[in-house]
Coordinates of C-alpha atoms in Angstrom, one line a residue:
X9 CA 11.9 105.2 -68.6
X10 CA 15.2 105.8 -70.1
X11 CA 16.7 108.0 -67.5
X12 CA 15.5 105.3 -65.0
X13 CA 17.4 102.6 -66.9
X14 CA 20.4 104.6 -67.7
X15 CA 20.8 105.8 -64.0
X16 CA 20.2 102.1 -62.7
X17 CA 22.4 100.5 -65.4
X18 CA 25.0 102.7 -64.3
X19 CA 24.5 102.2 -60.5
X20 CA 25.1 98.3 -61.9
X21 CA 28.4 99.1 -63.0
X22 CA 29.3 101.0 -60.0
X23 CA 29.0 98.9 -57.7
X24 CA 30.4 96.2 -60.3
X25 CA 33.9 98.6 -60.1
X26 CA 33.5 98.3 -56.2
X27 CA 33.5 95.1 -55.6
X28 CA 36.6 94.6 -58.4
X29 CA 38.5 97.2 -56.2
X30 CA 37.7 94.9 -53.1
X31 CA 38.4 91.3 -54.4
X32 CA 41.1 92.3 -57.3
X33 CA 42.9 95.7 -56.8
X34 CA 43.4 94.9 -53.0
X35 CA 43.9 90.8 -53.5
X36 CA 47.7 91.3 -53.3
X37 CA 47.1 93.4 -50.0
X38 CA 44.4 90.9 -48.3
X39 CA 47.0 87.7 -49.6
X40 CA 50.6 89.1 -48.1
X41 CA 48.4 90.1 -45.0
X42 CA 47.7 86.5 -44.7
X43 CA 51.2 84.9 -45.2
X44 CA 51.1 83.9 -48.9
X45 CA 54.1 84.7 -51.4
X46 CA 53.7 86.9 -55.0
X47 CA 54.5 83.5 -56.4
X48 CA 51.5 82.1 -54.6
X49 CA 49.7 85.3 -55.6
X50 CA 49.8 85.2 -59.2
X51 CA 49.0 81.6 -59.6
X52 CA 45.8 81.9 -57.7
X53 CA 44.9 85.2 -60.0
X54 CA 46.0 83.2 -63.3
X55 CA 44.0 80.4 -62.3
X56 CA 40.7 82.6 -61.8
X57 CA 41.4 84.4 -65.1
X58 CA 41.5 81.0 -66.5
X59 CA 38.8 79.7 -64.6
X60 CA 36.3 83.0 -66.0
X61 CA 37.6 81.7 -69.9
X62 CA 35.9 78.6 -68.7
X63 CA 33.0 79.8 -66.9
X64 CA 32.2 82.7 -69.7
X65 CA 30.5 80.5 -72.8
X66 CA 28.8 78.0 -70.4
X67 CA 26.7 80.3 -67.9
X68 CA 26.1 82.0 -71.5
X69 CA 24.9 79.2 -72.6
X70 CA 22.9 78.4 -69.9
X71 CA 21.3 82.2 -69.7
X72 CA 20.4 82.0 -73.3
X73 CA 18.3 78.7 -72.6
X74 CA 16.9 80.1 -69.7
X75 CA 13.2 81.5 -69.9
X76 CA 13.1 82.3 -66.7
X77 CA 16.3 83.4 -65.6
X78 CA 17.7 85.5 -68.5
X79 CA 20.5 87.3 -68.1
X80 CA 19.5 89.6 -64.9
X81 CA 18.4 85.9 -62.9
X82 CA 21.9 84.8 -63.9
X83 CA 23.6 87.8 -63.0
X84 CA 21.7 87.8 -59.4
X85 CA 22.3 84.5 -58.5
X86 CA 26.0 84.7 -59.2
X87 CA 26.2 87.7 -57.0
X88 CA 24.7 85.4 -54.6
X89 CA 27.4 82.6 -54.9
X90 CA 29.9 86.1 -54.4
X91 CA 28.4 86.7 -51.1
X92 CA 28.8 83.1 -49.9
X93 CA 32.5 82.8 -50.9
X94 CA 33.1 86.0 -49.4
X95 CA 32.4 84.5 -46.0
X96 CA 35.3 81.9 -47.0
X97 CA 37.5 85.0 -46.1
X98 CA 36.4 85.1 -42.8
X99 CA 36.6 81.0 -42.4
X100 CA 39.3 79.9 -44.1
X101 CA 43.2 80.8 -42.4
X102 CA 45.7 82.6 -43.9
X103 CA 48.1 80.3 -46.0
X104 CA 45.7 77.7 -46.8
X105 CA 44.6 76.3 -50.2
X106 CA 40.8 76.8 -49.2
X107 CA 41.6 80.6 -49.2
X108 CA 43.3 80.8 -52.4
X109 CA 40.4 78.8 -53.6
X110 CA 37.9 81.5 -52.6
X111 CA 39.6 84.0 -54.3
X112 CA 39.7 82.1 -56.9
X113 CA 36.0 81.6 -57.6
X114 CA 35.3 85.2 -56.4
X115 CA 37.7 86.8 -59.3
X116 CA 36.5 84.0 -61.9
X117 CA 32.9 84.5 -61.0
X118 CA 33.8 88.6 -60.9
X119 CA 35.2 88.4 -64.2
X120 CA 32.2 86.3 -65.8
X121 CA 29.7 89.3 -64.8
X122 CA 30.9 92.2 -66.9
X123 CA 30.0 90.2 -70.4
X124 CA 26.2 90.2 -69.2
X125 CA 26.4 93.3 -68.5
X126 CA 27.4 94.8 -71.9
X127 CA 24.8 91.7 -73.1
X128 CA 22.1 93.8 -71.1
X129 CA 23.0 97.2 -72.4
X130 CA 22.0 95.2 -76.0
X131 CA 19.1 94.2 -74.7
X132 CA 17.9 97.1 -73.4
X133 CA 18.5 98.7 -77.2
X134 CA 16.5 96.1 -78.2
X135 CA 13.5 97.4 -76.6
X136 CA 13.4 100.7 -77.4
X137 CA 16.3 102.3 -74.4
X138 CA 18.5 104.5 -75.3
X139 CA 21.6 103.2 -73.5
X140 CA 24.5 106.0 -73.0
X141 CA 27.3 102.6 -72.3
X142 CA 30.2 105.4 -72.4
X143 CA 28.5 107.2 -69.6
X144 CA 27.7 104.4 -67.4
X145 CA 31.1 103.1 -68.1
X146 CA 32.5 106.4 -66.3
X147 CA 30.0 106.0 -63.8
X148 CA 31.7 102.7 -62.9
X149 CA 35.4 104.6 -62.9
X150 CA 34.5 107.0 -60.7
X151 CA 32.7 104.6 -57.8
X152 CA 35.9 103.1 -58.2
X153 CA 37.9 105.9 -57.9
X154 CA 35.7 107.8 -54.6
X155 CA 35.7 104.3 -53.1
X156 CA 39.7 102.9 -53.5
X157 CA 40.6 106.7 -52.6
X158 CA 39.4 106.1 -48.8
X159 CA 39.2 102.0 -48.7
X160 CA 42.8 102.0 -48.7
X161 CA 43.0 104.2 -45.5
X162 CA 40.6 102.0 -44.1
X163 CA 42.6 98.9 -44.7
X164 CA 45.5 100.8 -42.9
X165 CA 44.2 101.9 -40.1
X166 CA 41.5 99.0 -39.3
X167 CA 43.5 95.8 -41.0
X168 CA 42.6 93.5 -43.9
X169 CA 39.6 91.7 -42.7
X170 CA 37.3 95.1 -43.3
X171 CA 37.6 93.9 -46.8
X172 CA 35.2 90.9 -46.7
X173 CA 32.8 93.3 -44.8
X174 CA 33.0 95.7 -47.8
X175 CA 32.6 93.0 -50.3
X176 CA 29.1 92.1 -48.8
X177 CA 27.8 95.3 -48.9
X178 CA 28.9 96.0 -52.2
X179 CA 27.3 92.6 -53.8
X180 CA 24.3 93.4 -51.8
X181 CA 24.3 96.7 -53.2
X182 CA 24.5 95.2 -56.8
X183 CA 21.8 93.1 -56.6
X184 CA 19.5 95.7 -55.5
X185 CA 20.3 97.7 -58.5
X186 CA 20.1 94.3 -60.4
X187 CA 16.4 93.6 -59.0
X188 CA 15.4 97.6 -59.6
X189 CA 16.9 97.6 -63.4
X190 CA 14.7 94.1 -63.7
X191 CA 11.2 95.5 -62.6
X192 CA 12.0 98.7 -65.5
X193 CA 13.2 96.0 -67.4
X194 CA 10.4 94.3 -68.1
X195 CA 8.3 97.6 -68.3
X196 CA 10.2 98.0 -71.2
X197 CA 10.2 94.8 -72.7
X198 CA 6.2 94.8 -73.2
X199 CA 6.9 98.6 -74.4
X200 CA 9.4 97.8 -77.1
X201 CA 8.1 94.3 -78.3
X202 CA 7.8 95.5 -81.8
X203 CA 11.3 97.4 -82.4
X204 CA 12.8 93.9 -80.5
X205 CA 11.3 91.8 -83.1
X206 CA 12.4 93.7 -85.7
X207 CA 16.1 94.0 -84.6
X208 CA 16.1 90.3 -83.9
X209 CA 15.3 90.2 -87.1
X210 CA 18.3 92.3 -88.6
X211 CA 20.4 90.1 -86.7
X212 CA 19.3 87.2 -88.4
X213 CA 19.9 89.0 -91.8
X214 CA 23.4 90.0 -90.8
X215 CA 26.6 88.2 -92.2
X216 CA 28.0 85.2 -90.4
X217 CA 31.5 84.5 -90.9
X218 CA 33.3 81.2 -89.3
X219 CA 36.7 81.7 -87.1
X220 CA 38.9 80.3 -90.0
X221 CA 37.1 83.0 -92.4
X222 CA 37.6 85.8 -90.2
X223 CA 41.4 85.0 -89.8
X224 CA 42.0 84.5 -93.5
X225 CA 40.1 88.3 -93.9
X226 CA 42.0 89.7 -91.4
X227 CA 45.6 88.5 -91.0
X228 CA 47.4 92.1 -89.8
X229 CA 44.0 92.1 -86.6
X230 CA 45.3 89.3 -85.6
X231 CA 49.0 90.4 -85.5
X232 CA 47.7 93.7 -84.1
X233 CA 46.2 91.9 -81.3
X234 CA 49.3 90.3 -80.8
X235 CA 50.6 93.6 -79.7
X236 CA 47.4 94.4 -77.1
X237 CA 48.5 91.4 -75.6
X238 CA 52.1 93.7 -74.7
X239 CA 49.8 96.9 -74.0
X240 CA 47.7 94.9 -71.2
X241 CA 50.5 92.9 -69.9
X242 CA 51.6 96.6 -68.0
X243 CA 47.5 97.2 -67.2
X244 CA 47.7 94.0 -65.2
X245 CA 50.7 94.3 -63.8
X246 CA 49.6 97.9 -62.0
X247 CA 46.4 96.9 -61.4
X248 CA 47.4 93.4 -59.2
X249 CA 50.6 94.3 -58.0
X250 CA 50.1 97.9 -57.1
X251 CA 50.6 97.5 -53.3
X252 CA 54.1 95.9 -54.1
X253 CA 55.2 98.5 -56.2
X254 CA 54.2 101.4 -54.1
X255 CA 55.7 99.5 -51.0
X256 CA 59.2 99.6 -53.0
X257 CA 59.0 103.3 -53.3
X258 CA 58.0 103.4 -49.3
X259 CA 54.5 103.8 -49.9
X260 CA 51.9 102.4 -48.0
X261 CA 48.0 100.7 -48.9
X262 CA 46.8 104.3 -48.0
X263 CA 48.9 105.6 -50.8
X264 CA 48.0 102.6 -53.3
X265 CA 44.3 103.5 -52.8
X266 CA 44.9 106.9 -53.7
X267 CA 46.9 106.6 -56.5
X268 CA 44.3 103.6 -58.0
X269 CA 41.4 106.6 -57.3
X270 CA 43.4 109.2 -59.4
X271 CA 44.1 106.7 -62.0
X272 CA 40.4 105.4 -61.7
X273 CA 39.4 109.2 -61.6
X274 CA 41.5 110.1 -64.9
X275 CA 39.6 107.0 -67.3
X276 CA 36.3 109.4 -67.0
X277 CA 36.7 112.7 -69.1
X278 CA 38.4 110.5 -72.1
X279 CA 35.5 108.2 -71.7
X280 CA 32.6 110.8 -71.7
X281 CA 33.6 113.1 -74.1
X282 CA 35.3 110.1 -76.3
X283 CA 32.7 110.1 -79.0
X284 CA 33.9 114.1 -79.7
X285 CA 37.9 113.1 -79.6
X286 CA 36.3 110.1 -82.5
X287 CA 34.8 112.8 -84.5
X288 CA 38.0 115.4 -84.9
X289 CA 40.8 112.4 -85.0
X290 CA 40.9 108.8 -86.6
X291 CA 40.5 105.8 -84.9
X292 CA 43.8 104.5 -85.8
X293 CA 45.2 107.9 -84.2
X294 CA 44.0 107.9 -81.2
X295 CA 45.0 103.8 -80.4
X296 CA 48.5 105.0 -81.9
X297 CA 48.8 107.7 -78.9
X298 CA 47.2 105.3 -76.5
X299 CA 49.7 102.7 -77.1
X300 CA 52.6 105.2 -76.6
X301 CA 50.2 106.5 -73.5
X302 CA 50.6 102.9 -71.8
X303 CA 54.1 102.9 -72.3
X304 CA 55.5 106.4 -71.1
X305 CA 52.8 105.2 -67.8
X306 CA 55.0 102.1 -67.0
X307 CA 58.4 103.7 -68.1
X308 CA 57.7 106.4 -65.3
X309 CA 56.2 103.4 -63.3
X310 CA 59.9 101.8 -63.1
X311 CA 61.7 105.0 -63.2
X312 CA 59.9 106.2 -59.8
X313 CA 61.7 106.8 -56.6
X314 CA 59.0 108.1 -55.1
X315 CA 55.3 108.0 -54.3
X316 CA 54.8 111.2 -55.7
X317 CA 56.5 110.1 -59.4
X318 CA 53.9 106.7 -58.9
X319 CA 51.3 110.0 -59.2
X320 CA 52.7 111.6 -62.4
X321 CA 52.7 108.6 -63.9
X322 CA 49.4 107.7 -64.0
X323 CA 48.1 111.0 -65.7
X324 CA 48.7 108.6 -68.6
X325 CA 46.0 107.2 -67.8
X326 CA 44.1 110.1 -69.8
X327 CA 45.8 108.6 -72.9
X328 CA 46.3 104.9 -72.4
X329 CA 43.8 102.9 -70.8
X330 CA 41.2 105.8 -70.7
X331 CA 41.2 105.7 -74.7
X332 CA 42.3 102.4 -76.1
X333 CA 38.9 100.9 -74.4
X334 CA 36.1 102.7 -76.3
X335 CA 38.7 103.1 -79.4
X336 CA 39.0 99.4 -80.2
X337 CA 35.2 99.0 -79.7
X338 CA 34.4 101.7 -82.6
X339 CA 37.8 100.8 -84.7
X340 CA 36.6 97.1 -84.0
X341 CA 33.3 98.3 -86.1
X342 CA 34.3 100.5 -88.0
X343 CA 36.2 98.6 -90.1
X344 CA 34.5 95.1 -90.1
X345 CA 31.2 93.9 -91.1
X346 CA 28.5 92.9 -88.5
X347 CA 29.8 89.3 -88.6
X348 CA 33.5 90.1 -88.7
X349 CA 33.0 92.5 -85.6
X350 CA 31.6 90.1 -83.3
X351 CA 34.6 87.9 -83.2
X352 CA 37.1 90.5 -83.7
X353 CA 35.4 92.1 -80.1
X354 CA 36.0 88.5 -79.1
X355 CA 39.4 88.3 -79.9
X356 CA 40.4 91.5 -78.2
X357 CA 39.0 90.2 -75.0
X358 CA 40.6 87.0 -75.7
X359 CA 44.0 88.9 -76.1
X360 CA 43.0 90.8 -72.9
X361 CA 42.7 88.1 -70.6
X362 CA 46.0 86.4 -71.7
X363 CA 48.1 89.3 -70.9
X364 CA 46.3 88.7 -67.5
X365 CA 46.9 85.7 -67.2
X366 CA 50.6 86.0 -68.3
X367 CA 51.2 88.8 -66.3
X368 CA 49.8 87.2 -63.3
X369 CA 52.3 84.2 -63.4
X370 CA 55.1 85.9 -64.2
X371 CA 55.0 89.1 -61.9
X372 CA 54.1 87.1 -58.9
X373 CA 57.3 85.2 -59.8
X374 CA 59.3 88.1 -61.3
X375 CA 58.7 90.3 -57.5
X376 CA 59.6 87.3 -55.4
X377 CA 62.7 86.7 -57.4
X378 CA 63.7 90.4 -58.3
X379 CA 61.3 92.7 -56.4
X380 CA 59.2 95.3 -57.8
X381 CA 61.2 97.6 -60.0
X382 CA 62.8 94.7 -62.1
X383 CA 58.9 93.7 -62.2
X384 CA 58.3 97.3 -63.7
X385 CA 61.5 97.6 -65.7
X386 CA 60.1 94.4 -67.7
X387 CA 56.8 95.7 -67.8
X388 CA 58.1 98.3 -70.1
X389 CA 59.7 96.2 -72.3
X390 CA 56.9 93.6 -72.6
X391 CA 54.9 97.1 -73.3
X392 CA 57.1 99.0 -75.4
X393 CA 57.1 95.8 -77.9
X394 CA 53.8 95.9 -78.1
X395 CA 52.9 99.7 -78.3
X396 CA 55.7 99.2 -81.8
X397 CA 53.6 96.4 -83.3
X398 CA 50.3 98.5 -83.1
X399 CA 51.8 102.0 -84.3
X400 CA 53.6 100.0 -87.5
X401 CA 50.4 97.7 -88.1
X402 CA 47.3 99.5 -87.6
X403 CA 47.8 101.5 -90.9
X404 CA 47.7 98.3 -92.4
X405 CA 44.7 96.6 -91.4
X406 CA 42.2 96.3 -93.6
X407 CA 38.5 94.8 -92.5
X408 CA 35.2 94.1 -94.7
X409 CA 33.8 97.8 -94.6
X410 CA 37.3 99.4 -95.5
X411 CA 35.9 102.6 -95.0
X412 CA 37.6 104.2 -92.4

């Protein structure tokens, strides 16, 4: 039963990473194709960042009330509502608000999913499954990673509108392995009643601290946040406006898919063996190189003149990206009590999708104004500030278990 799960929870976050590379990596590609500017761009992708910070608590909500639903009914039918915007990209003309619209929902609706997933991996523990999340993490980077590698020659040589036809499949793909992890699902539900019970009960006993609590507790997390807000700001910039920035080094969408599948390709052997690099070096250590990894990436980013220095770069992605993810997750709780660690997880991904937002608007804006390598140059800056607040605060964060 657990290899079943395991192999089907990470054939959910495959095709979860395929259908991002479709309706996120390659928006900027599908958008210009269709006549709109990077201004135009990055408000449309702000907007459905903002639009998932809305979406997020209230389809929680509403799968947490749900009997009959739970979280794998929710998580189907919202692929569903993917699938029907999807056809918007066939029906809607380039240039028009009902396109920008689409993408829109798809990105917010995109965005929404991957909480519900890491919600099912808990689950799943609840019942009795051993859940291996690092593995089916990497799982997810490297269908990403085969599938950008050759989509992006298929956008070159065939045109934009394959991608709509890609995005079907893949959301028809990820409800089959949503419908297939359901039927083991409940197998293992009426196996692990007892051990559920039990851990529902350890919840109950757990601490609960309220938001003003946790920020009086701990005052240098949140200015250390403040600082992954500077480390994602270049993230979001590489992963939206790739195509732009590989165009300005004469690059082409074949090259952009390539260069997203050996960056996609690098996040897996730091993510798999992660749990040994934890064991031999701190947590603070390893986010200390990670914020330097982030920056060097960009820095070489902006100093490219060629595809082939966009390459070298992104072996950073072994140290930046690649480690910073499972790191804050175990710092996170490490350091903090079970109540503490909850929000502080919370406000990570809070800080996360402000840099995305931020970067959105602005590097739409900045490349229309500038082009890509002033786009890049600030990217560095915006990074390098924040890779200096983490290094000089980490040492000094203190949480409820202080026992790291």
């Amino acid at each position: 039963m657990d290899k079943i799960l395991n192999s089907s929870y990470g054939a959910i976050f495959g095709t979860y990473w395929v259908i991002y590379a479709v309706i996120s990596s390659f928006s900027s590609v599908f958008m210009l194709a269709k006549g709109y500017t990077n201004s135009e761009i990055g408000i449309t992708l702000a907007t459905a960042n903002v639009l998932a910070v809305i979406l997020q608590p209230l389809i929680a909500d509403f799968a947490d009330r749900s009997k009959k639903l739970g979280v794998l009914g929710v998580t189907e039918i919202m692929t569903v509502c993917m699938m029907i915007f999807l056809v918007g990209m066939f029906a809607f003309g380039g240039g028009s608000l009902a396109l920008c619209a689409v993408f829109v929902l798809l990105i917010g609706f995109h965005t929404v999913l991957q909480p519900f997933f890491n919600s099912l991996a808990f689950r799943l523990e609840q019942c009795g499954v051993a859940i291996n999340y690092g593995i089916a993490r990497a799982v997810g980077s490297l269908a990403y990673s085969v599938f950008v590698a050759f989509f992006g020659t298929l956008v070159e040589k065939h045109g934009v509108d394959i991608m709509p036809v890609a995005g079907e499949i893949s959301c028809l793909l990820l409800i089959a392995s949503l419908v297939f992890t359901g039927h083991y699902f409940k197998k293992a539900m009426r196996a692990g009643e007892g051990k559920s019970a039990a851990l529902k009960k350890d919840e109950t006993d757990s601490e609960e601290i309220n938001l003003v609590q946790f920020m009086k507790r701990n005052r240098m997390f949140f200015v250390m946040s403040l600082g992954i807000v500077g480390l994602y700001f270049s993230n979001s910039v590489l992963n939206f406006y790739m195509a732009q920035i590989v165009d300005g080094v004469g690059g082409t969408t074949e090259d952009m898919g390539r260069i997203l599948g050996v960056m996609a390709f690098l996040e897996i052997p730091t993510m798999v063996f992660f749990k040994q690099l934890k064991n031999r070096f701190s947590c603070r250590t390893l986010l200390k190189v990670a914020s330097i990894g982030f920056t060097v990436k960009i820095a070489l980013c902006w100093l490219a003149q060629s595809v082939l220095m966009l390459y070298v770069a992104h072996i950073f992605q072994l140290v930046s990206f690649a480690l910073f993810l499972p790191g804050m997750v175990y710092f996170t709780n490490e350091i903090m009590s079970r109540g503490e660690a909850i929000k502080g997880q919370a406000l990570y991904t809070t800080m996360i999708t402000i840099a995305t937002v931020i970067s959105s608007l602005l590097g739409g804006i900045i490349l229309d104004a500038a082009g890509p390598r002033m786009l890049t140059f600030i990217a560095t800056l915006v990074t390098a500030i924040g890779a200096a607040i983490i290094i000089f605060v980490i040492d000094k964060v203190k949480g409820g278990k202080q026992n790291v």
